Short mmCIF file of C-alpha atoms and ligand atoms in Angstrom, two decimals:
data_model
loop_
_atom_site.label_atom_id
_atom_site.label_comp_id
_atom_site.label_asym_id
_atom_site.label_seq_id
_atom_site.Cartn_x
_atom_site.Cartn_y
_atom_site.Cartn_z
CA MET A 1 0.05 -0.08 0.00
CA ARG A 2 1.39 3.45 -0.76
CA HIS A 3 0.71 6.93 0.57
CA LEU A 4 1.48 10.32 -0.68
CA ILE A 5 3.05 12.37 2.12
CA ASP A 6 6.00 14.23 0.66
CA PRO A 7 6.09 15.02 -3.27
CA LEU A 8 9.12 12.92 -3.74
CA ASP A 9 7.05 9.80 -2.43
CA LEU A 10 6.13 9.70 -6.31
CA SER A 11 9.18 8.97 -8.57
CA LYS A 12 9.63 11.03 -11.53
CA ALA A 13 8.20 8.20 -13.88
CA GLU A 14 5.11 7.73 -11.46
CA ALA A 15 4.48 11.45 -11.59
CA GLN A 16 4.49 11.46 -15.35
CA SER A 17 1.95 8.54 -15.49
CA LEU A 18 0.00 10.39 -12.95
CA LEU A 19 -0.05 13.47 -15.34
CA GLU A 20 -0.70 11.32 -18.40
CA LEU A 21 -3.84 9.87 -16.68
CA ALA A 22 -4.91 13.49 -15.54
CA MET A 23 -4.60 14.59 -19.07
CA ARG A 24 -6.58 11.71 -20.34
CA ILE A 25 -9.37 12.44 -17.79
CA ARG A 26 -9.12 16.07 -18.46
CA GLN A 27 -10.12 15.28 -22.07
CA ASP A 28 -13.06 13.11 -21.41
CA PRO A 29 -14.14 13.21 -17.83
CA ALA A 30 -17.48 11.56 -18.43
CA ALA A 31 -15.58 8.33 -19.34
CA TYR A 32 -14.51 8.05 -15.57
CA GLN A 33 -17.88 8.51 -13.85
CA GLU A 34 -18.09 5.01 -12.57
CA VAL A 35 -14.59 3.96 -12.06
CA ALA A 36 -14.59 4.23 -8.31
CA THR A 37 -18.18 3.03 -7.68
CA HIS A 38 -18.75 1.79 -3.96
CA LYS A 39 -15.42 3.43 -2.83
CA LYS A 40 -15.18 5.77 -0.20
CA LEU A 41 -12.96 8.75 0.62
CA ALA A 42 -12.62 10.41 4.11
CA THR A 43 -11.35 13.85 4.27
CA LEU A 44 -9.83 14.86 7.33
CA PHE A 45 -9.36 18.42 7.67
CA TYR A 46 -8.04 19.95 10.93
CA GLU A 47 -7.56 23.30 9.14
CA PRO A 48 -9.53 25.68 6.80
CA SER A 49 -9.61 24.89 3.15
CA THR A 50 -12.06 25.74 0.29
CA ARG A 51 -10.17 24.09 -2.77
CA THR A 52 -8.25 21.37 -1.61
CA ARG A 53 -11.15 19.64 0.40
CA LEU A 54 -13.77 20.27 -2.10
CA SER A 55 -11.71 19.36 -5.00
CA PHE A 56 -10.69 16.00 -3.42
CA GLU A 57 -14.52 15.70 -2.79
CA ALA A 58 -15.33 16.63 -6.21
CA ALA A 59 -12.81 14.36 -7.56
CA MET A 60 -14.14 11.26 -5.87
CA LEU A 61 -17.74 12.19 -6.86
CA ASN A 62 -16.70 12.62 -10.38
CA LEU A 63 -15.27 9.06 -10.17
CA GLY A 64 -18.73 7.73 -9.04
CA GLY A 65 -17.33 7.22 -5.33
CA HIS A 66 -18.59 8.57 -1.94
CA VAL A 67 -17.18 10.84 0.53
CA LEU A 68 -17.32 11.29 4.34
CA GLY A 69 -15.34 13.56 6.74
CA PHE A 70 -15.21 16.63 8.77
CA PRO A 71 -14.11 20.24 7.48
CA SER A 72 -12.50 21.48 10.69
CA ASP A 73 -10.83 20.29 14.03
CA ILE A 74 -13.78 22.06 15.90
CA VAL A 75 -16.42 19.27 14.71
CA SER A 76 -14.11 16.32 15.13
CA SER A 77 -12.98 14.22 18.20
CA ALA A 78 -9.46 15.99 18.08
CA THR A 79 -11.50 18.46 20.59
CA LYS A 80 -11.85 15.52 22.79
CA GLY A 81 -8.14 14.88 22.95
CA GLU A 82 -8.06 11.99 20.11
CA SER A 83 -4.78 11.43 18.67
CA VAL A 84 -4.27 11.46 14.81
CA ALA A 85 -3.04 7.78 15.34
CA ASP A 86 -6.42 6.90 16.91
CA THR A 87 -8.38 8.84 14.44
CA ILE A 88 -6.85 7.25 11.28
CA ARG A 89 -7.13 3.59 12.91
CA ILE A 90 -10.89 4.34 13.05
CA ILE A 91 -11.36 5.96 9.50
CA SER A 92 -9.37 2.76 8.21
CA CYS A 93 -12.66 1.03 9.52
CA TYR A 94 -15.03 3.36 7.44
CA ALA A 95 -13.37 4.25 4.29
CA ASP A 96 -11.02 3.18 1.46
CA ILE A 97 -8.45 6.20 1.10
CA ALA A 98 -7.96 9.40 3.28
CA ALA A 99 -6.82 12.97 2.52
CA MET A 100 -5.77 14.79 5.82
CA ARG A 101 -4.90 18.36 6.32
CA HIS A 102 -3.31 19.40 9.64
CA PRO A 103 -1.87 22.54 11.29
CA LYS A 104 0.98 20.10 12.75
CA GLU A 105 3.77 19.06 10.19
CA GLY A 106 4.33 15.75 10.07
CA ALA A 107 0.83 14.76 11.32
CA PRO A 108 -0.11 12.99 7.91
CA LEU A 109 3.08 11.30 8.08
CA ARG A 110 2.33 10.03 11.25
CA ALA A 111 -1.22 8.82 10.39
CA SER A 112 0.17 6.96 7.56
CA ARG A 113 2.08 4.77 9.90
CA TYR A 114 -1.08 3.62 11.63
CA SER A 115 -3.19 3.29 8.80
CA ARG A 116 -4.73 0.68 6.90
CA ILE A 117 -5.87 2.86 3.97
CA PRO A 118 -3.73 4.90 1.64
CA VAL A 119 -3.11 8.41 3.39
CA ILE A 120 -2.82 11.57 1.17
CA ASN A 121 -1.09 14.74 2.88
CA ALA A 122 -3.54 17.69 1.94
CA GLY A 123 -1.28 20.02 3.60
CA ASP A 124 0.67 19.87 6.82
CA GLY A 125 1.60 23.11 8.38
CA GLY A 126 4.21 25.32 6.74
CA HIS A 127 5.93 21.99 5.41
CA GLN A 128 4.57 20.46 2.20
CA HIS A 129 1.48 20.15 -0.08
CA PRO A 130 2.24 17.45 -2.87
CA THR A 131 -1.35 17.49 -4.40
CA GLN A 132 -0.94 21.24 -4.85
CA THR A 133 2.33 20.44 -6.57
CA LEU A 134 0.58 17.91 -8.94
CA THR A 135 -1.82 20.57 -9.87
CA ASP A 136 0.80 23.12 -10.44
CA LEU A 137 2.73 20.48 -12.53
CA LEU A 138 -0.18 19.89 -14.78
CA THR A 139 -0.82 23.53 -15.28
CA ILE A 140 2.73 24.11 -16.24
CA LEU A 141 2.84 21.22 -18.60
CA THR A 142 -0.42 22.11 -20.25
CA ARG A 143 0.42 25.90 -20.60
CA LYS A 144 4.18 25.39 -21.57
CA GLY A 145 4.35 21.78 -22.92
CA ARG A 146 7.24 20.70 -20.91
CA LEU A 147 8.64 20.72 -17.43
CA GLU A 148 12.28 21.18 -18.41
CA ASN A 149 14.23 24.03 -19.34
CA LEU A 150 12.28 26.67 -17.63
CA THR A 151 13.25 29.61 -15.33
CA ILE A 152 10.47 29.58 -12.46
CA GLY A 153 9.93 32.81 -10.12
CA LEU A 154 8.25 32.07 -6.77
CA CYS A 155 7.17 35.31 -5.35
CA GLY A 156 5.71 36.32 -1.85
CA ASP A 157 5.86 34.04 1.31
CA LEU A 158 8.44 31.58 0.65
CA LYS A 159 9.25 30.76 4.16
CA PHE A 160 5.83 29.62 5.35
CA GLY A 161 4.20 28.81 2.10
CA ARG A 162 3.94 24.89 1.88
CA THR A 163 3.24 24.99 -1.68
CA VAL A 164 6.32 26.79 -2.41
CA HIS A 165 8.56 24.22 -0.68
CA SER A 166 6.67 21.48 -2.35
CA LEU A 167 6.94 22.85 -5.96
CA ILE A 168 10.83 23.60 -5.45
CA LYS A 169 11.48 20.16 -4.13
CA THR A 170 9.77 18.62 -7.25
CA MET A 171 10.85 20.86 -10.21
CA ALA A 172 14.19 20.45 -9.05
CA ARG A 173 14.07 16.88 -10.58
CA TYR A 174 13.68 18.37 -14.01
CA GLU A 175 16.70 19.35 -16.47
CA GLY A 176 17.52 22.97 -16.88
CA VAL A 177 15.06 24.23 -14.31
CA ARG A 178 16.13 27.76 -12.60
CA PHE A 179 14.51 29.36 -9.67
CA VAL A 180 14.10 33.06 -9.07
CA LEU A 181 13.04 33.44 -5.31
CA ILE A 182 11.54 36.81 -4.89
CA SER A 183 10.66 37.56 -1.33
CA PRO A 184 11.19 40.06 1.50
CA GLU A 185 14.25 39.29 3.69
CA GLU A 186 12.03 37.91 6.53
CA LEU A 187 10.07 35.43 4.15
CA ARG A 188 12.99 34.02 2.16
CA VAL A 189 12.82 30.30 1.59
CA PRO A 190 14.01 28.11 4.61
CA ASP A 191 17.77 27.04 4.85
CA TYR A 192 16.83 23.48 4.60
CA ILE A 193 15.34 24.10 1.09
CA ILE A 194 18.45 26.08 -0.09
CA LYS A 195 20.98 23.56 1.15
CA ASP A 196 19.37 20.17 0.73
CA VAL A 197 17.34 20.99 -2.41
CA LEU A 198 18.86 23.56 -4.32
CA GLN A 199 22.83 23.47 -3.45
CA ALA A 200 22.72 19.79 -2.95
CA ASN A 201 21.56 19.08 -6.46
CA ASN A 202 23.53 21.80 -8.14
CA ILE A 203 20.45 23.78 -9.21
CA SER A 204 20.53 27.41 -10.46
CA TYR A 205 18.85 29.89 -8.22
CA THR A 206 18.87 33.61 -7.31
CA GLU A 207 17.45 35.40 -4.74
CA THR A 208 15.82 38.94 -5.18
CA HIS A 209 13.58 41.50 -3.18
CA SER A 210 12.44 42.85 -6.80
CA LEU A 211 9.40 41.40 -8.62
CA GLU A 212 10.08 44.09 -11.51
CA ASP A 213 13.76 43.11 -11.78
CA ALA A 214 12.89 39.40 -12.05
CA MET A 215 9.74 39.48 -14.52
CA PRO A 216 11.43 39.77 -17.92
CA GLU A 217 13.39 36.33 -17.48
CA LEU A 218 10.50 34.42 -16.14
CA ASP A 219 8.47 31.51 -17.93
CA ILE A 220 6.41 30.78 -14.94
CA LEU A 221 5.51 33.40 -12.11
CA TYR A 222 4.06 31.46 -9.00
CA MET A 223 2.40 34.09 -6.85
CA THR A 224 1.49 33.33 -3.12
CA ARG A 225 -0.21 34.98 -0.17
CA VAL A 226 1.53 36.00 3.10
CA GLN A 227 0.55 33.12 5.42
CA LYS A 228 -1.20 35.18 8.08
CA GLU A 229 -2.03 32.10 10.25
CA ARG A 230 1.58 30.94 10.46
CA PHE A 231 2.70 34.36 11.91
CA PHE A 232 3.55 34.85 15.64
CA ASN A 233 2.59 38.32 15.85
CA GLU A 234 -0.07 40.52 13.92
CA GLU A 235 2.34 43.51 13.45
CA ASP A 236 4.66 41.62 11.32
CA TYR A 237 1.87 40.20 9.27
CA VAL A 238 0.51 43.74 8.63
CA ARG A 239 3.84 45.05 7.70
CA LEU A 240 4.70 42.29 5.17
CA LYS A 241 1.34 41.53 3.63
CA ASN A 242 1.50 43.91 1.09
CA SER A 243 5.04 43.21 -0.01
CA TYR A 244 4.25 42.46 -3.58
CA ILE A 245 1.14 43.19 -5.84
CA LEU A 246 1.25 41.90 -9.35
CA THR A 247 -0.71 44.52 -11.44
CA ARG A 248 -1.44 44.72 -15.00
CA GLU A 249 1.36 47.20 -15.46
CA LYS A 250 4.03 44.86 -14.07
CA MET A 251 2.68 42.13 -16.56
CA GLY A 252 3.75 44.44 -19.20
CA LEU A 253 7.47 43.47 -18.22
CA ALA A 254 6.87 39.76 -18.59
CA LYS A 255 7.23 37.61 -21.63
CA PRO A 256 4.04 37.04 -23.99
CA ASP A 257 3.87 33.34 -22.99
CA MET A 258 4.64 33.45 -19.36
CA ALA A 259 2.03 31.87 -17.13
CA VAL A 260 1.07 33.17 -13.79
CA LEU A 261 0.17 30.51 -11.44
CA HIS A 262 -1.26 30.89 -7.67
CA PRO A 263 -2.43 28.27 -5.31
CA LEU A 264 -5.30 30.36 -4.14
CA PRO A 265 -6.63 31.77 -2.01
CA ARG A 266 -5.64 35.39 -3.25
CA VAL A 267 -5.77 38.07 -0.89
CA ASN A 268 -4.51 41.11 -2.46
CA GLU A 269 -1.29 40.00 -4.16
CA ILE A 270 -2.65 39.66 -7.71
CA ALA A 271 -4.87 42.95 -8.91
CA LEU A 272 -8.12 41.76 -10.32
CA ASP A 273 -7.62 43.30 -13.67
CA VAL A 274 -4.63 40.59 -14.11
CA ASP A 275 -7.32 38.03 -14.35
CA ASP A 276 -8.37 38.81 -17.80
CA ASP A 277 -4.80 38.79 -19.26
CA PRO A 278 -4.45 35.42 -21.23
CA ARG A 279 -1.31 34.45 -19.17
CA ALA A 280 -3.38 34.43 -15.92
CA ALA A 281 -3.46 30.61 -15.32
CA TYR A 282 -4.80 30.51 -11.70
CA PHE A 283 -8.34 29.56 -12.18
CA GLU A 284 -7.48 26.68 -14.68
CA GLN A 285 -5.04 25.51 -12.29
CA ALA A 286 -7.79 24.99 -9.51
CA GLN A 287 -9.69 23.27 -12.31
CA ASN A 288 -6.76 20.85 -12.85
CA GLY A 289 -6.65 20.26 -9.05
CA VAL A 290 -9.81 17.98 -9.60
CA TYR A 291 -8.28 16.05 -12.44
CA VAL A 292 -4.84 15.26 -10.56
CA ARG A 293 -6.78 14.35 -7.50
CA MET A 294 -9.12 11.93 -9.75
CA ALA A 295 -5.80 10.47 -11.21
CA LEU A 296 -4.43 10.08 -7.67
CA ILE A 297 -7.06 8.33 -6.31
CA MET A 298 -7.16 6.11 -9.08
CA MET A 299 -3.43 5.18 -8.77
CA LEU A 300 -3.45 4.77 -4.98
CA LEU A 301 -6.46 2.39 -5.17
CA GLY A 302 -5.36 0.47 -8.13
CA LEU A 303 -8.48 1.43 -10.26
CA THR A 304 -9.11 0.52 -13.92
CA ASP A 305 -8.59 3.19 -16.65
CA PRO A 306 -11.56 2.85 -18.85
CA LYS A 307 -9.71 4.31 -21.57
CA THR A 308 -6.89 1.95 -21.71
CA GLY A 309 -8.59 -1.07 -20.04
CA LYS A 310 -5.81 -1.45 -17.62
CA GLU A 311 -5.39 -1.00 -13.84
CA VAL A 312 -3.48 2.11 -13.06
CA SER A 313 -1.26 1.69 -10.08
CA LEU A 314 2.11 2.89 -8.37
CA CYS A 315 4.99 0.67 -9.28
C1 NCD B 401 -2.58 26.66 -0.17
C2 NCD B 401 -2.37 26.00 1.07
O1 NCD B 401 -3.37 25.48 1.79
O2 NCD B 401 -1.25 25.90 1.47
N1 NCD B 401 -3.99 26.64 -0.51
C3 NCD B 401 -4.23 25.47 -1.43
O3 NCD B 401 -4.49 24.54 -0.76
N2 NCD B 401 -4.83 25.65 -2.64
C4 NCD B 401 -2.10 27.96 -0.24
C5 NCD B 401 -2.41 29.12 0.70
O4 NCD B 401 -3.21 28.88 1.54
O5 NCD B 401 -2.02 30.31 0.57
#
């Protein structure tokens, strides 16, 4: 049995097959509507979420399966003091697969050790968010036609943004990828990402405070919000929250075929008039989130792809 806790839990080849399956689903979603009949997905969300939880639920419903779960810790037995280990032992009796979001880093990993069903990390604290990365990969691939030889700018809260950490870890596996890390000093990418991922693999990267300076060289611009809930004090958040605002004017500095991604929710880091720019890919990215989650559920459960007649599974 396999889990998805860290983005590198999938080999490059497995991620490739998953993206190919997601693209087949994207072309003809109706063909997949009975693939998971009688299967149940549990969504265990101890932290707020709109897109991730609902896209997991939509994914399972689109496959003809069922969903159960809780949307916040206040309506679960966590308030009574139940441990994640006990919760997943119980959920293993009720569902075939589980997606867990938790404010504590490592909670989904711990759950996976006690689980009898596949566990998917749907975001753990400021750590990792592997299914958002699969969503980002599908969006980059469909927009640019490749995952190699890209200059990727990541802008905003690179310290607490788990989507940023997972994306860097994953994209570092593709040849010719360069990163431009755009953040205020206090919100720089954590040292472990710089040392263990970028420097350890000889990946080219630069750090800058200026979005305008970086703009002209980027193939992808990945905007992020400042992660209010991970700050220790309100004053720091207020001071940093407007560090970067992508405007139509700044878009004028970018390549004509750059793509703007954002995991969403947006606060005010992308002005509303950028939404009409054909380079804005963030709403399409949210739609892609459903296709990759459908593909992931199919692969973790070893379901049959109606298009090929073959069982899809991780090696
Ligand atoms: C992200 C998250 O939860 O980390 N949202 C999401 O899953 N789409 C990004 C964020 O909350 O800023």
